[in-house]
């Protein structure tokens, strides 16, 4: 299979946030996108097919951009004969290409963009800086790699056995960062801050740390009492916290102690 710049080569099953955003992005990079089959009508500018078979015919690559729980169900409902000699992908971070039971293993893969899709029109510039992770058959990975090379996105291939741990890493960096921020907001609100005021007060701190981590790495981003070996302040913090918050503080402080070389603080927290 040789990909052409403007041909209709990619079809999408599922017109959610990831599917629509990727379709706009690929088309902006000169990759042919035919359209969608979905329970919900996609954004304008793309053809809408009334059946999965319609989107599969005459397409070389099929992206299944449905929820993780629906990937297997949708796959089981497809006519496998129509998929012969076609590459089939999904965009789940945790699932592997093995979910395509009965498929030619060389022609299936998982294609995960390390990005939170919060709308059907994620800015193209943001997707252009997104790192992709591929897993699956040799032919499928090769062709998706060619698309990403054309788009100038960075990517790497991982083993199926590492997929869940990989996805956990994404959760630590994304979902858990949100959870930690939620606790910080709540603590400020308990100090008398309004919800909007707490967000406004903490936003420069959150964004500054994120930028510092991404630009300079973990070591250069370390600040605060644990990174200084300040056990007095650390104990004051612990005395002001209770329950779940106290346990979270201890666990995170142990990681900071390890990263900053203050193992003696980590030992006190165990």
Coordinates of C-alpha atoms in Angstrom, one line a residue:
X1 CA 0.0 0.0 0.0
X2 CA 1.3 3.4 -1.0
X3 CA -0.3 6.5 0.5
X4 CA -1.0 9.4 -1.8
X5 CA -1.2 12.9 -0.6
X6 CA -4.7 13.9 -1.5
X7 CA -6.5 10.5 -2.0
X8 CA -9.4 9.4 0.2
X9 CA -7.4 7.0 2.3
X10 CA -8.7 7.4 5.8
X11 CA -12.2 6.7 7.1
X12 CA -13.5 7.2 10.6
X13 CA -16.0 5.2 12.6
X14 CA -16.9 7.4 15.5
X15 CA -17.3 11.2 15.3
X16 CA -16.4 12.2 18.8
X17 CA -13.8 14.7 20.0
X18 CA -10.7 12.6 19.0
X19 CA -12.1 11.5 15.7
X20 CA -13.2 14.9 14.4
X21 CA -10.0 16.6 15.7
X22 CA -7.8 14.1 14.0
X23 CA -9.7 14.2 10.8
X24 CA -9.3 18.0 10.6
X25 CA -5.7 17.7 11.5
X26 CA -4.8 15.0 8.9
X27 CA -6.7 16.9 6.2
X28 CA -4.8 20.1 7.1
X29 CA -1.5 18.1 6.5
X30 CA -2.6 16.9 3.1
X31 CA -3.7 13.4 4.2
X32 CA -6.8 12.2 2.4
X33 CA -9.8 11.9 4.7
X34 CA -13.1 10.5 3.3
X35 CA -15.6 10.9 6.2
X36 CA -17.4 9.3 9.1
X37 CA -19.8 6.7 10.1
X38 CA -21.2 7.5 13.5
X39 CA -24.3 7.4 15.6
X40 CA -23.9 11.1 15.9
X41 CA -23.4 13.4 12.9
X42 CA -19.8 14.7 12.6
X43 CA -18.7 18.2 12.1
X44 CA -19.4 19.7 8.7
X45 CA -16.8 19.5 5.8
X46 CA -16.8 15.7 6.0
X47 CA -18.9 13.1 4.3
X48 CA -21.3 11.2 6.5
X49 CA -22.0 7.6 5.7
X50 CA -25.1 5.8 6.7
X51 CA -23.3 2.5 7.4
X52 CA -19.9 1.2 8.6
X53 CA -19.6 -0.6 5.3
X54 CA -20.0 2.7 3.5
X55 CA -17.0 4.3 5.3
X56 CA -14.9 1.1 4.8
X57 CA -15.3 0.7 1.1
X58 CA -12.5 2.2 -1.0
X59 CA -10.6 3.4 2.1
X60 CA -7.2 2.1 3.0
X61 CA -7.1 2.9 6.7
X62 CA -10.0 2.8 9.1
X63 CA -9.7 4.7 12.4
X64 CA -12.2 3.5 15.1
X65 CA -12.5 6.6 17.3
X66 CA -15.1 5.3 19.7
X67 CA -15.0 4.9 23.4
X68 CA -12.8 2.2 24.8
X69 CA -15.8 0.2 25.9
X70 CA -17.3 0.4 22.5
X71 CA -14.3 -0.7 20.4
X72 CA -14.9 -4.4 20.8
X73 CA -18.6 -4.1 20.2
X74 CA -18.2 -2.1 17.1
X75 CA -15.5 -4.5 15.8
X76 CA -17.7 -7.5 16.3
X77 CA -20.5 -5.9 14.4
X78 CA -18.4 -5.3 11.2
X79 CA -18.3 -7.3 8.1
X80 CA -14.8 -8.7 8.2
X81 CA -14.7 -9.5 4.5
X82 CA -15.0 -5.8 3.7
X83 CA -11.9 -5.1 5.8
X84 CA -9.6 -7.4 3.9
X85 CA -6.3 -5.7 2.9
X86 CA -7.3 -2.6 5.0
X87 CA -5.5 -1.3 8.0
X88 CA -7.7 -1.0 11.1
X89 CA -6.7 1.2 14.1
X90 CA -8.1 2.4 17.3
X91 CA -6.9 5.3 19.5
X92 CA -7.2 3.9 23.0
X93 CA -4.4 4.5 25.3
X94 CA -4.8 1.3 27.4
X95 CA -6.1 -1.2 24.9
X96 CA -3.8 -3.1 22.4
X97 CA -4.4 -4.1 18.9
X98 CA -5.3 -7.6 20.2
X99 CA -8.8 -6.4 20.7
X100 CA -9.4 -6.9 17.0
X101 CA -10.0 -10.6 17.4
X102 CA -9.8 -12.6 14.1
X103 CA -8.1 -9.8 12.2
X104 CA -4.9 -10.1 10.2
X105 CA -2.5 -9.2 13.0
X106 CA -0.2 -7.5 10.5
X107 CA -2.9 -5.0 9.5
X108 CA -4.1 -3.8 12.9
X109 CA -2.6 -1.3 15.4
X110 CA -3.4 1.1 18.2
X111 CA -2.5 4.7 17.6
X112 CA -2.6 6.8 20.7
X113 CA -2.1 10.6 20.7
X114 CA -0.7 11.8 24.0
X115 CA -3.3 14.6 24.2
X116 CA -6.5 15.4 26.1
X117 CA -9.2 16.0 23.4
X118 CA -11.6 18.4 25.1
X119 CA -13.5 19.4 21.9
X120 CA -14.2 18.2 18.4
X121 CA -12.0 21.1 17.1
X122 CA -8.8 20.9 19.2
X123 CA -6.5 23.5 17.7
X124 CA -4.4 22.1 14.9
X125 CA -1.2 23.7 16.3
X126 CA -1.7 21.7 19.6
X127 CA -2.1 18.4 17.7
X128 CA 1.0 19.2 15.7
X129 CA 3.0 19.1 18.9
X130 CA 1.4 15.9 20.1
X131 CA 3.5 12.7 20.6
X132 CA 1.9 9.5 19.2
X133 CA 2.5 6.0 20.4
X134 CA 2.0 3.0 18.1
X135 CA 1.6 -0.7 18.8
X136 CA 0.6 -3.5 16.5
X137 CA 1.4 -5.2 13.2
X138 CA 4.4 -4.4 11.1
X139 CA 2.5 -3.2 8.0
X140 CA -0.1 -1.2 10.0
X141 CA 2.6 0.5 12.1
X142 CA 4.7 1.3 9.0
X143 CA 1.8 3.0 7.2
X144 CA 0.7 5.0 10.2
X145 CA 4.3 6.0 10.8
X146 CA 4.4 7.3 7.2
X147 CA 1.3 9.5 7.9
X148 CA 2.9 10.9 11.1
X149 CA 6.1 11.5 9.2
X150 CA 4.2 13.5 6.7
X151 CA 2.5 15.4 9.5
X152 CA 5.9 15.9 11.2
X153 CA 4.7 14.5 14.5
X154 CA 7.0 12.6 16.8
X155 CA 6.1 9.0 17.7
X156 CA 7.5 5.7 18.9
X157 CA 6.4 2.1 18.9
X158 CA 5.9 0.1 22.1
X159 CA 5.2 -3.5 22.9
X160 CA 1.6 -4.6 23.7
X161 CA 2.8 -5.8 27.1
X162 CA 3.8 -2.2 28.0
X163 CA 0.5 -0.6 26.9
X164 CA -1.2 -0.5 30.3
X165 CA 1.8 0.9 32.1
X166 CA 2.2 3.5 29.3
X167 CA -1.4 4.6 29.8
X168 CA -0.9 4.8 33.6
X169 CA 2.0 7.2 32.9
X170 CA -0.4 9.4 30.9
X171 CA -2.9 9.3 33.8
X172 CA -0.2 10.4 36.3
X173 CA 0.7 13.4 34.1
X174 CA -2.8 14.4 33.2
X175 CA -5.7 13.1 35.4
X176 CA -3.7 12.9 38.6
X177 CA -2.4 16.4 38.1
X178 CA -6.0 17.5 37.9
X179 CA -6.8 15.6 41.1
X180 CA -3.9 17.2 43.0
X181 CA -5.0 20.7 41.8
X182 CA -8.5 19.9 43.0
X183 CA -7.1 19.3 46.5
X184 CA -5.1 22.5 46.4
X185 CA -8.2 24.5 45.3
X186 CA -10.3 22.9 48.1
X187 CA -7.6 23.8 50.7
X188 CA -7.6 27.5 49.6
X189 CA -11.4 27.6 49.7
X190 CA -11.2 26.3 53.3
X191 CA -9.0 29.3 54.0
X192 CA -11.7 31.7 52.8
X193 CA -10.9 31.9 49.0
X194 CA -13.8 31.8 46.6
X195 CA -13.7 29.1 43.9
X196 CA -12.7 31.5 41.1
X197 CA -10.3 33.3 43.4
X198 CA -8.5 30.0 44.3
X199 CA -8.2 29.1 40.6
X200 CA -6.8 32.6 39.8
X201 CA -4.3 32.4 42.7
X202 CA -3.0 29.0 41.8
X203 CA -3.0 29.2 38.0
X204 CA 0.4 30.9 37.7
X205 CA 1.9 28.3 40.0
X206 CA 0.4 25.4 38.1
X207 CA 1.4 26.7 34.7
X208 CA 4.8 27.8 35.8
X209 CA 5.6 24.3 37.2
X210 CA 4.2 22.6 34.1
X211 CA 6.3 24.7 31.8
X212 CA 9.4 24.3 34.0
X213 CA 9.0 20.5 34.0
X214 CA 8.5 20.3 30.2
X215 CA 11.4 22.7 29.5
X216 CA 14.0 21.7 32.1
X217 CA 13.0 18.3 33.5
X218 CA 12.0 17.1 37.0
X219 CA 15.2 18.0 38.9
X220 CA 15.2 21.6 37.8
X221 CA 11.5 22.0 38.7
X222 CA 11.9 20.9 42.3
X223 CA 10.8 23.5 44.8
X224 CA 9.2 23.6 48.3
X225 CA 10.2 22.3 51.7
X226 CA 10.9 18.7 50.9
X227 CA 13.3 19.6 48.1
X228 CA 15.1 21.8 50.6
X229 CA 15.2 19.2 53.3
X230 CA 13.0 21.3 55.5
X231 CA 11.5 18.7 57.8
X232 CA 10.1 21.4 60.2
X233 CA 7.8 22.9 57.6
X234 CA 6.9 19.4 56.3
X235 CA 5.7 18.4 59.8
X236 CA 3.7 21.6 60.2
X237 CA 1.9 20.8 56.9
X238 CA 1.2 17.3 58.1
X239 CA -0.2 18.6 61.4
X240 CA -2.7 20.7 59.4
X241 CA -3.9 17.8 57.3
X242 CA -5.9 14.7 58.1
X243 CA -7.4 11.6 56.5
X244 CA -6.9 11.2 52.8
X245 CA -5.1 14.5 52.3
X246 CA -2.5 13.6 54.9
X247 CA -1.8 10.3 53.2
X248 CA -1.6 11.9 49.8
X249 CA 0.8 14.5 51.1
X250 CA 3.0 11.7 52.6
X251 CA 3.1 9.7 49.4
X252 CA 3.9 12.6 47.2
X253 CA 6.5 13.9 49.6
X254 CA 8.2 10.6 49.6
X255 CA 8.6 10.9 45.8
X256 CA 9.9 14.5 46.1
X257 CA 12.4 13.3 48.8
X258 CA 13.7 10.6 46.4
X259 CA 14.0 13.0 43.5
X260 CA 15.7 15.8 45.5
X261 CA 18.1 13.4 47.3
X262 CA 16.6 14.0 50.7
X263 CA 16.0 10.3 51.5
X264 CA 16.0 11.0 55.2
X265 CA 12.7 12.8 54.9
X266 CA 11.2 10.0 52.9
X267 CA 12.2 7.5 55.6
X268 CA 10.4 9.7 58.2
X269 CA 7.2 9.5 56.2
X270 CA 7.0 5.7 55.8

